[in-house]
Amino acid sequence: MMFSENEFSNSTLPRRVIVINDSEDSIDLMRAFFQPKKYTVSSFRRAELDLTKIEPLSGVVLADPRILQHQDAESVRILSQTLPIILVVEPETDEKAITDFSYTVFETLRKPISFLEILASVERAQQTHSLTPHIENGVSEQTKVVEMTSNNPIVGNSPKFLLALEVAKRVARSSANIFIFGESGTGKEVIARFIHSESSRKDGPFIAINSSAIPENLLESELFGHAKGSFTGAHEKKIGLFEEAEGGTLFLDEIGDLSAPLQAKLLRVLQEKKIQRVGENVLRPFNARVISATHKNLSREIQDGRFREDLFYRLNVIPVALPPLRERRDDILPLAEAFLRKFAAINDSPARVFSEDAIKFMLEYSWRGNVRELENAVERAVVMATKPKIDHSDFLISNPDLTLEVVENHAPATKDSDFVVHYDGHLLPLQDVVQKYVEYAVAKNGGAKCKTARVLGIDRKTLHKRMPPADVYAN
Ligand SMILES: Nc1ncnc2c1ncn2[C@@H]1O[C@H](COP(=O)(O)OP(=O)(O)OP(=O)(O)O)[C@@H](O)[C@H]1O
Ligand SMILES: [Mg+2]
């Protein structure tokens, strides 16, 4: 678990379980177990089930999938966005009833199972869910007061992303410089704006500059300003972005591309907390929090002498690591759905939902361009769609490059002989063998964790638990 035990289980969280089941015995047992634990228990049988009545409630749904099968799949999906649904599966249940909802539900629990396991799952669901809506609402409200900020909410569901967001939220309160690591399109700017909006500087400006997009000879004056006549073309004096960001946040994107002379100047500025406009001798103090980001592997840049280590330590007081989308596949569907809603509204498109094929494709595709690539792919598919349901083919027609990548992704990433557990006379703990096998299986499926979980016959959460711990700060 990425969060400490009681971090988010504050007392204001509604404690309710909503049991969807036809068996009186099951309902009574749930009630007998949960009520003494201060949970309200609401129950619905098939005959009286109306999902729209459940939606306004708060709590965690414990549902027999056979009953959900009698509901419209789209309504179940919509409900799952408001309330976490846990499937509680009787042994005789047809597998299809489970797979029908495997993309929608929070977790699947198969009987026989202890009540304590059900309780643990309910608590997990509550903690995870209590974060997501808070993030969406919090950010879209905050963005209104942030300069140069889009109105797009932050979407995320995976433990890795929620951890990055939690780190970002905590460091926002400090005044330390922050470094955001992450491949292209992982949402570095989104996080930088989030940090700004969560900080005490939120009413000040948020100024972003992409160091690689500005010609080298103009960048210094852009950052620090210049005096009138200080170089050809400098007809007027100009204040730089460090001064413009006064009282707010300066986001230096693609800092890994900064030239050596500018790296030296930036280091001096950060050490002295003063800037010097080009063509002036005056040192001016500034008050801006600096957030920098790069998609490059800075350790390598430093090793090869292309980036100053001393500057790196100045900028990187606190690191925030944004993992690539392929390592947080739980974020794919929530993001895709948010983009679908956004682009359907903008384009007046009939598209409303994704077909199962489209979902399967999105979950298995490699998304090397990360969230940005997913956003573009969904936008094009929405524009091309002629029906309410977006099919896999809508993606392929509108994104010709995707075909190649999928094929590539399906190619085995490892050879069969790669799974070897060495026996040197000492037996390995079973846990280690399981971990190695799961790691191997994920690699063999080109990193597609959902698919691997299906093949191994376990759910995604169990797969994650069995995987070796990831180094979130690995660059
Ligand atoms: N968690 C998220 N929720 C919603 N939208 C997101 C999220 N992460 C990224 N995006 C969207 O994906 C796109 C890319 O995000 P962003 O520009 O922040 O990435 P980046 O890491 O700065 O990319 P680059 O390295 O290319 O500059 C943007 O349109 C952004 O709105
Ligand atoms: Mg960026």
Coordinates of N, CA, C and O in Angstrom, one line a residue, residues 242-331:
F242 N 11.4 35.6 -14.6 CA 11.6 35.5 -13.2 C 10.9 36.6 -12.4 O 10.3 36.4 -11.4
E243 N 10.9 37.8 -13.0 CA 10.3 39.0 -12.4 C 8.8 38.9 -12.6 O 8.0 39.2 -11.7
E244 N 8.3 38.4 -13.8 CA 6.9 38.3 -14.0 C 6.2 37.3 -13.0 O 5.1 37.4 -12.7
A245 N 7.0 36.3 -12.6 CA 6.5 35.2 -11.8 C 6.5 35.7 -10.3 O 6.2 34.9 -9.4
E246 N 6.8 36.9 -10.0 CA 6.9 37.5 -8.7 C 5.7 37.0 -7.8 O 4.5 37.2 -8.2
G247 N 6.0 36.4 -6.7 CA 4.9 36.0 -5.8 C 4.2 34.7 -6.2 O 3.3 34.2 -5.6
G248 N 4.7 34.2 -7.4 CA 4.0 32.9 -7.9 C 5.0 31.8 -8.2 O 6.0 31.7 -7.4
T249 N 4.8 31.1 -9.3 CA 5.6 30.0 -9.6 C 6.1 30.1 -11.0 O 5.4 30.5 -11.9
L250 N 7.4 29.8 -11.2 CA 8.0 29.8 -12.5 C 8.3 28.3 -12.9 O 9.0 27.6 -12.1
F251 N 7.7 27.9 -13.9 CA 7.9 26.5 -14.4 C 8.8 26.4 -15.5 O 8.5 26.9 -16.6
L252 N 10.0 25.9 -15.3 CA 11.0 25.7 -16.3 C 11.0 24.3 -16.9 O 11.5 23.4 -16.4
D253 N 10.3 24.2 -18.1 CA 10.1 22.9 -18.7 C 11.3 22.6 -19.6 O 12.0 23.5 -20.1
E254 N 11.6 21.4 -19.8 CA 12.7 20.9 -20.6 C 14.0 21.6 -20.2 O 14.8 22.0 -21.0
I255 N 14.3 21.6 -18.9 CA 15.5 22.2 -18.4 C 16.7 21.5 -18.9 O 17.8 22.0 -18.9
G256 N 16.6 20.2 -19.2 CA 17.7 19.4 -19.7 C 18.3 19.9 -21.0 O 19.4 19.6 -21.3
D257 N 17.6 20.8 -21.7 CA 18.1 21.3 -22.9 C 18.8 22.7 -22.8 O 19.2 23.3 -23.8
L258 N 19.0 23.1 -21.6 CA 19.6 24.4 -21.3 C 21.1 24.4 -21.7 O 21.8 23.5 -21.4
S259 N 21.6 25.5 -22.4 CA 23.0 25.5 -22.8 C 23.9 25.7 -21.6 O 23.4 26.1 -20.5
A260 N 25.2 25.4 -21.8 CA 26.1 25.4 -20.6 C 26.2 26.9 -20.0 O 26.1 27.0 -18.8
P261 N 26.3 27.9 -20.9 CA 26.4 29.3 -20.3 C 25.1 29.6 -19.5 O 25.2 30.2 -18.4
L262 N 23.9 29.2 -20.0 CA 22.7 29.5 -19.3 C 22.6 28.7 -18.0 O 22.0 29.2 -17.0
Q263 N 23.1 27.5 -18.1 CA 23.1 26.7 -16.8 C 23.9 27.4 -15.7 O 23.5 27.5 -14.6
A264 N 25.0 28.0 -16.1 CA 25.9 28.7 -15.2 C 25.1 29.9 -14.6 O 25.2 30.2 -13.4
K265 N 24.5 30.6 -15.5 CA 23.7 31.9 -15.1 C 22.6 31.5 -14.1 O 22.4 32.1 -13.1
L266 N 21.9 30.4 -14.5 CA 20.7 30.0 -13.7 C 21.2 29.6 -12.3 O 20.6 29.9 -11.3
L267 N 22.3 28.9 -12.3 CA 22.9 28.5 -11.0 C 23.1 29.7 -10.1 O 22.8 29.7 -8.9
R268 N 23.8 30.7 -10.7 CA 24.1 31.9 -9.9 C 22.8 32.6 -9.4 O 22.7 33.0 -8.2
V269 N 21.8 32.7 -10.3 CA 20.6 33.3 -9.9 C 19.9 32.6 -8.7 O 19.4 33.2 -7.8
L270 N 19.9 31.2 -8.8 CA 19.3 30.5 -7.7 C 20.1 30.6 -6.4 O 19.5 30.6 -5.3
Q271 N 21.4 30.6 -6.5 CA 22.2 30.8 -5.3 C 22.0 32.1 -4.6 O 21.9 32.2 -3.4
E272 N 22.0 33.2 -5.5 CA 22.0 34.5 -4.9 C 20.5 35.0 -4.7 O 20.3 36.0 -4.1
K273 N 19.6 34.3 -5.3 CA 18.2 34.7 -5.2 C 18.0 36.1 -5.8 O 17.2 36.9 -5.4
K274 N 18.8 36.4 -6.8 CA 18.8 37.7 -7.4 C 19.0 37.5 -8.9 O 19.7 36.6 -9.3
I275 N 18.3 38.4 -9.7 CA 18.6 38.3 -11.2 C 19.2 39.6 -11.7 O 19.1 40.6 -11.0
Q276 N 19.8 39.4 -12.9 CA 20.4 40.6 -13.5 C 19.9 40.7 -14.9 O 20.0 39.7 -15.7
R277 N 19.2 41.8 -15.3 CA 18.7 41.9 -16.6 C 19.8 42.0 -17.6 O 20.9 42.6 -17.2
V278 N 19.7 41.5 -18.8 CA 20.8 41.6 -19.8 C 21.1 43.1 -20.0 O 20.1 43.9 -20.2
G279 N 22.3 43.5 -20.0 CA 22.7 44.9 -20.2 C 22.6 45.8 -19.0 O 22.6 47.0 -19.1
E280 N 22.4 45.2 -17.9 CA 22.3 46.0 -16.6 C 23.3 45.5 -15.6 O 23.6 44.3 -15.6
N281 N 23.6 46.4 -14.7 CA 24.6 45.9 -13.6 C 23.9 45.7 -12.3 O 24.5 45.3 -11.3
V282 N 22.6 46.0 -12.3 CA 21.8 46.0 -11.0 C 21.4 44.5 -10.7 O 20.9 43.8 -11.6
L283 N 21.5 44.1 -9.5 CA 21.0 42.8 -9.1 C 19.7 43.0 -8.4 O 19.5 43.8 -7.5
R284 N 18.6 42.3 -8.9 CA 17.3 42.5 -8.4 C 16.8 41.2 -7.7 O 16.9 40.1 -8.3
P285 N 16.4 41.3 -6.5 CA 15.9 40.1 -5.8 C 14.6 39.7 -6.4 O 13.8 40.5 -7.0
F286 N 14.3 38.4 -6.5 CA 13.0 37.9 -7.0 C 12.4 37.0 -6.0 O 13.1 36.4 -5.1
N287 N 11.1 36.8 -6.1 CA 10.5 35.9 -5.2 C 9.5 35.0 -6.0 O 8.4 35.3 -6.1
A288 N 10.1 33.9 -6.5 CA 9.3 33.0 -7.3 C 9.7 31.6 -6.9 O 10.9 31.3 -6.8
R289 N 8.8 30.7 -6.7 CA 9.2 29.3 -6.5 C 9.5 28.7 -7.9 O 8.7 28.9 -8.9
V290 N 10.6 28.0 -8.0 CA 11.0 27.4 -9.3 C 10.6 25.9 -9.3 O 11.0 25.1 -8.4
I291 N 9.8 25.5 -10.3 CA 9.6 24.1 -10.6 C 10.2 23.8 -11.9 O 10.0 24.5 -12.9
S292 N 11.1 22.8 -12.0 CA 11.6 22.4 -13.3 C 11.3 21.0 -13.7 O 10.9 20.2 -12.8
A293 N 11.4 20.7 -14.9 CA 11.0 19.4 -15.4 C 11.9 19.0 -16.6 O 12.4 19.9 -17.3
T294 N 12.0 17.7 -16.8 CA 12.7 17.3 -18.0 C 12.2 15.9 -18.3 O 11.7 15.1 -17.5
H295 N 12.2 15.5 -19.6 CA 11.9 14.2 -20.0 C 13.2 13.4 -20.2 O 13.2 12.2 -20.4
K296 N 14.3 14.1 -20.0 CA 15.6 13.4 -20.3 C 16.1 12.7 -19.0 O 15.6 13.0 -17.9
N297 N 16.9 11.7 -19.3 CA 17.5 11.0 -18.1 C 18.7 11.9 -17.7 O 19.8 11.9 -18.2
L298 N 18.4 12.7 -16.6 CA 19.4 13.7 -16.2 C 20.7 13.0 -15.6 O 21.8 13.6 -15.7
S299 N 20.5 11.9 -15.0 CA 21.7 11.2 -14.4 C 22.7 11.0 -15.5 O 23.9 11.2 -15.4
R300 N 22.2 10.6 -16.7 CA 23.1 10.3 -17.8 C 23.7 11.7 -18.3 O 24.8 11.8 -18.6
E301 N 22.8 12.7 -18.4 CA 23.3 14.0 -18.9 C 24.4 14.5 -18.0 O 25.4 15.1 -18.5
I302 N 24.2 14.3 -16.7 CA 25.3 14.8 -15.7 C 26.5 13.9 -15.9 O 27.6 14.5 -16.0
Q303 N 26.3 12.6 -16.0 CA 27.5 11.7 -16.2 C 28.3 12.1 -17.4 O 29.5 12.1 -17.4
D304 N 27.6 12.4 -18.5 CA 28.3 12.8 -19.8 C 28.7 14.2 -19.8 O 29.1 14.7 -20.9
G305 N 28.5 14.9 -18.7 CA 29.0 16.3 -18.7 C 28.1 17.3 -19.4 O 28.6 18.4 -19.7
R306 N 26.9 17.0 -19.7 CA 26.0 17.9 -20.5 C 25.2 18.7 -19.5 O 24.6 19.7 -19.9
F307 N 25.0 18.3 -18.3 CA 24.2 19.1 -17.3 C 25.0 19.2 -16.0 O 25.6 18.2 -15.5
R308 N 25.0 20.4 -15.4 CA 25.8 20.7 -14.2 C 25.2 20.0 -13.0 O 24.0 20.2 -12.7
E309 N 26.0 19.2 -12.3 CA 25.5 18.5 -11.2 C 25.1 19.5 -10.1 O 24.0 19.4 -9.4
D310 N 25.9 20.6 -9.9 CA 25.5 21.6 -8.8 C 24.2 22.3 -9.1 O 23.4 22.5 -8.2
L311 N 23.9 22.5 -10.4 CA 22.6 23.1 -10.7 C 21.5 22.1 -10.5 O 20.4 22.5 -9.9
F312 N 21.8 20.9 -10.8 CA 20.7 19.9 -10.6 C 20.4 19.8 -9.1 O 19.2 19.8 -8.8
Y313 N 21.3 19.9 -8.2 CA 21.0 19.8 -6.8 C 20.3 21.0 -6.3 O 19.4 21.0 -5.4
R314 N 20.5 22.2 -6.9 CA 19.8 23.4 -6.6 C 18.3 23.3 -7.0 O 17.4 23.7 -6.2
L315 N 18.1 22.7 -8.2 CA 16.8 22.6 -8.7 C 16.0 21.5 -8.1 O 14.8 21.6 -7.8
N316 N 16.7 20.4 -7.8 CA 16.1 19.2 -7.4 C 16.1 19.0 -5.8 O 16.6 18.1 -5.3
V317 N 15.5 20.0 -5.1 CA 15.4 19.9 -3.7 C 14.5 18.7 -3.4 O 14.7 17.9 -2.5
I318 N 13.3 18.8 -4.1 CA 12.4 17.7 -3.9 C 12.0 17.1 -5.2 O 11.5 17.9 -6.1
P319 N 12.2 15.8 -5.5 CA 11.8 15.2 -6.7 C 10.3 14.7 -6.7 O 9.9 14.2 -5.7
V320 N 9.7 14.9 -7.8 CA 8.3 14.3 -8.0 C 8.5 13.4 -9.3 O 8.8 13.9 -10.3
A321 N 8.2 12.1 -9.2 CA 8.4 11.2 -10.3 C 7.0 10.9 -10.9 O 6.1 10.4 -10.2
L322 N 6.8 11.1 -12.2 CA 5.6 10.7 -12.9 C 5.8 9.5 -13.7 O 6.5 9.6 -14.7
P323 N 5.3 8.4 -13.3 CA 5.6 7.2 -14.1 C 4.9 7.2 -15.5 O 3.9 7.9 -15.6
P324 N 5.5 6.5 -16.5 CA 4.8 6.4 -17.8 C 3.5 5.7 -17.7 O 3.3 5.0 -16.7
L325 N 2.6 6.0 -18.6 CA 1.2 5.5 -18.6 C 1.2 4.0 -18.6 O 0.4 3.4 -17.9
R326 N 2.2 3.4 -19.3 CA 2.2 1.9 -19.4 C 2.4 1.3 -18.0 O 2.2 0.1 -17.8
E327 N 3.0 2.1 -17.0 CA 3.2 1.5 -15.7 C 2.1 1.9 -14.7 O 2.2 1.6 -13.5
R328 N 1.1 2.5 -15.3 CA -0.1 2.8 -14.4 C -1.3 2.7 -15.2 O -2.0 3.7 -15.5
R329 N -1.6 1.5 -15.6 CA -2.7 1.2 -16.6 C -4.0 1.5 -16.0 O -5.0 1.6 -16.7
D330 N -4.1 1.5 -14.7 CA -5.4 1.8 -14.0 C -5.9 3.2 -14.4 O -7.0 3.6 -14.1
D331 N -4.9 4.1 -14.9 CA -5.3 5.4 -15.2 C -5.9 5.5 -16.6 O -6.5 6.6 -17.0

